[in-house]
Tab-separated table of C-alpha atoms in Angstrom:
chain	number	residue	atom	x	y	z
A	1	MET	CA	30.223	-34.099	-90.771
A	2	VAL	CA	28.586	-36.575	-88.397
A	3	ILE	CA	25.417	-35.774	-86.476
A	4	ILE	CA	24.357	-37.796	-83.423
A	5	THR	CA	20.615	-37.763	-82.881
A	6	ASN	CA	17.795	-39.880	-81.518
A	7	ALA	CA	16.811	-42.741	-83.789
A	8	ASN	CA	13.457	-42.504	-85.479
A	9	GLU	CA	11.298	-45.290	-86.806
A	10	ASP	CA	12.329	-44.539	-90.392
A	11	ASP	CA	15.972	-45.309	-89.448
A	12	LEU	CA	15.241	-48.921	-88.473
A	13	ASN	CA	15.903	-50.444	-91.913
A	14	GLU	CA	19.356	-48.840	-92.098
A	15	ILE	CA	20.061	-49.793	-88.477
A	16	TYR	CA	19.094	-53.381	-89.229
A	17	ALA	CA	21.413	-53.472	-92.266
A	18	ILE	CA	24.296	-52.323	-90.023
A	19	GLU	CA	23.310	-54.955	-87.451
A	20	LEU	CA	23.438	-57.692	-90.112
A	21	GLU	CA	26.906	-56.734	-91.341
A	22	SER	CA	28.299	-56.269	-87.825
A	23	PHE	CA	27.358	-59.373	-85.843
A	24	ASP	CA	27.479	-63.139	-86.296
A	25	ASN	CA	24.198	-63.419	-84.388
A	26	PRO	CA	22.391	-60.183	-85.184
A	27	TYR	CA	19.297	-59.026	-83.389
A	28	PRO	CA	16.179	-59.628	-85.478
A	29	TYR	CA	14.462	-56.573	-86.913
A	30	SER	CA	11.504	-57.146	-84.582
A	31	LEU	CA	13.745	-56.875	-81.511
A	32	LEU	CA	15.386	-53.678	-82.754
A	33	ARG	CA	11.909	-52.266	-83.366
A	34	ALA	CA	10.824	-53.248	-79.842
A	35	TYR	CA	13.943	-51.572	-78.413
A	36	TYR	CA	13.083	-48.467	-80.422
A	37	PHE	CA	9.865	-48.145	-78.428
A	38	LEU	CA	11.418	-49.194	-75.094
A	39	ALA	CA	14.696	-47.264	-75.131
A	40	GLY	CA	13.367	-43.849	-76.097
A	41	ASP	CA	16.193	-41.300	-76.253
A	42	LEU	CA	18.765	-43.994	-75.461
A	43	PHE	CA	18.535	-45.299	-79.048
A	44	LEU	CA	20.914	-43.064	-80.991
A	45	VAL	CA	22.082	-42.860	-84.581
A	46	ALA	CA	25.040	-41.210	-86.262
A	47	LYS	CA	24.113	-39.700	-89.609
A	48	ASP	CA	26.068	-38.066	-92.384
A	49	GLU	CA	25.136	-34.708	-93.906
A	50	LYS	CA	22.763	-36.483	-96.320
A	51	GLY	CA	20.872	-38.179	-93.486
A	52	LYS	CA	22.286	-41.677	-94.068
A	53	VAL	CA	22.764	-43.768	-90.923
A	54	LEU	CA	26.446	-44.493	-90.279
A	55	GLY	CA	26.009	-46.290	-86.975
A	56	TYR	CA	23.855	-46.641	-83.906
A	57	SER	CA	24.026	-47.156	-80.168
A	58	LEU	CA	21.321	-48.573	-77.980
A	59	GLY	CA	21.074	-48.480	-74.222
A	60	VAL	CA	18.659	-49.088	-71.378
A	61	ILE	CA	18.720	-48.164	-67.716
A	62	GLN	CA	18.334	-50.924	-65.174
A	63	TYR	CA	17.331	-50.430	-61.530
A	64	GLY	CA	17.517	-46.653	-61.979
A	65	TYR	CA	21.311	-46.457	-61.653
A	66	ARG	CA	22.918	-48.864	-64.115
A	67	GLY	CA	23.319	-48.028	-67.801
A	68	HIS	CA	23.460	-51.038	-70.089
A	69	VAL	CA	25.017	-50.626	-73.524
A	70	VAL	CA	22.813	-53.141	-75.330
A	71	SER	CA	24.396	-52.677	-78.737
A	72	ILE	CA	26.632	-50.387	-80.709
A	73	ALA	CA	27.634	-50.822	-84.327
A	74	VAL	CA	29.038	-48.794	-87.193
A	75	LYS	CA	28.922	-49.478	-90.938
A	76	LYS	CA	32.064	-51.293	-92.031
A	77	THR	CA	32.966	-48.474	-94.418
A	78	GLU	CA	32.791	-45.914	-91.587
A	79	ARG	CA	34.778	-47.713	-88.881
A	80	LYS	CA	37.964	-46.297	-87.339
A	81	ARG	CA	36.742	-42.740	-87.977
A	82	GLY	CA	35.438	-41.898	-84.492
A	83	VAL	CA	31.747	-42.614	-85.152
A	84	GLY	CA	31.554	-45.389	-82.553
A	85	SER	CA	33.340	-43.222	-79.994
A	86	MET	CA	30.876	-40.376	-80.535
A	87	LEU	CA	27.919	-42.741	-80.176
A	88	LEU	CA	29.289	-44.331	-76.998
A	89	MET	CA	30.170	-41.003	-75.379
A	90	GLN	CA	26.730	-39.569	-76.155
A	91	LEU	CA	25.037	-42.653	-74.705
A	92	GLU	CA	27.165	-42.427	-71.558
A	93	SER	CA	26.291	-38.739	-71.259
A	94	LYS	CA	22.593	-39.609	-71.358
A	95	PHE	CA	23.155	-42.322	-68.731
A	96	ARG	CA	24.785	-39.735	-66.441
A	97	LEU	CA	21.967	-37.218	-66.975
A	98	LYS	CA	19.480	-39.922	-65.992
A	99	GLY	CA	21.343	-40.692	-62.755
A	100	CYS	CA	23.404	-43.740	-63.679
A	101	SER	CA	26.534	-44.346	-61.632
A	102	HIS	CA	28.054	-46.844	-64.035
A	103	SER	CA	27.708	-48.377	-67.466
A	104	TYR	CA	28.218	-51.978	-68.465
A	105	LEU	CA	28.163	-54.148	-71.560
A	106	GLU	CA	28.889	-57.591	-72.884
A	107	VAL	CA	31.436	-58.251	-75.622
A	108	ASN	CA	32.478	-61.514	-77.243
A	109	TYR	CA	35.680	-62.601	-75.521
A	110	GLY	CA	37.306	-63.179	-78.922
A	111	ASN	CA	36.430	-59.707	-80.246
A	112	LYS	CA	39.842	-58.097	-79.832
A	113	ASP	CA	38.858	-54.898	-81.668
A	114	GLY	CA	35.748	-54.470	-79.531
A	115	ILE	CA	37.602	-55.112	-76.280
A	116	SER	CA	40.315	-52.637	-77.296
A	117	PHE	CA	37.670	-50.037	-78.212
A	118	TYR	CA	35.935	-50.374	-74.841
A	119	ASN	CA	39.253	-50.359	-72.927
A	120	LYS	CA	40.148	-47.114	-74.703
A	121	HIS	CA	36.903	-45.655	-73.364
A	122	GLY	CA	37.538	-46.703	-69.765
A	123	TYR	CA	35.715	-50.031	-69.574
A	124	LYS	CA	37.295	-52.799	-67.518
A	125	VAL	CA	36.683	-56.537	-67.752
A	126	VAL	CA	35.076	-57.700	-64.510
A	127	LYS	CA	33.798	-61.150	-65.431
A	128	LEU	CA	33.884	-63.909	-68.032
A	129	GLN	CA	30.321	-65.074	-68.705
A	130	LEU	CA	30.502	-68.596	-70.093
A	131	ASN	CA	28.260	-69.519	-73.040
A	132	TYR	CA	26.670	-66.052	-73.107
A	133	TYR	CA	26.237	-66.086	-76.899
A	134	GLY	CA	25.722	-69.854	-77.135
A	135	ARG	CA	27.773	-72.963	-76.627
A	136	ASN	CA	31.462	-72.062	-76.257
A	137	GLN	CA	30.675	-68.452	-77.184
A	138	HIS	CA	31.730	-66.585	-74.063
A	139	ALA	CA	31.431	-62.907	-73.224
A	140	PHE	CA	33.421	-60.504	-71.136
A	141	ILE	CA	31.304	-58.300	-68.902
A	142	MET	CA	32.891	-54.850	-68.932
A	143	VAL	CA	32.075	-51.976	-66.582
A	144	LYS	CA	32.836	-48.265	-66.501
A	145	ASP	CA	32.324	-45.936	-63.570
A	146	LEU	CA	30.480	-42.852	-64.822
A	147	LEU	CA	31.235	-40.816	-61.695
A	148	ASP	CA	35.037	-41.035	-61.978
A	149	ARG	CA	35.385	-42.634	-58.551
A	150	ILE	CA	38.787	-44.038	-57.587
A	151	GLY	CA	38.928	-47.779	-56.886
A	152	PHE	CA	35.640	-48.623	-58.572
A	153	GLU	CA	37.193	-51.555	-60.433
């Protein structure tokens, strides 16, 4: 059983461990901690029945209408089991409840699994951002309409 809940400060060490195993350029612990205080109920964790963190999602709202998926990651041993999908859908639900009309994110343009995951959830590539992650490390900007409008792309 997987439970999606708000992150708490005691979860940060487990979240950071997932961050380290998931990204080539992980966020430092201090930044994750700062986001914990800034994001409020938009910092979510997936936990197993024993309370172990399986994954997390982190979002912020910009300009009152735009949800930004800052980060989402799942422990390597728990991937391809729906945990990431549950985290993303819960984050999007919170964006909608807070009045967001769309959600967006950045993903490394070479991250085929990530791009496929986001496509499966309705995100569309709208831009290639050159050097987003550093020299020759480009990102796709992907957007999803949260109001199910036709022609948003």
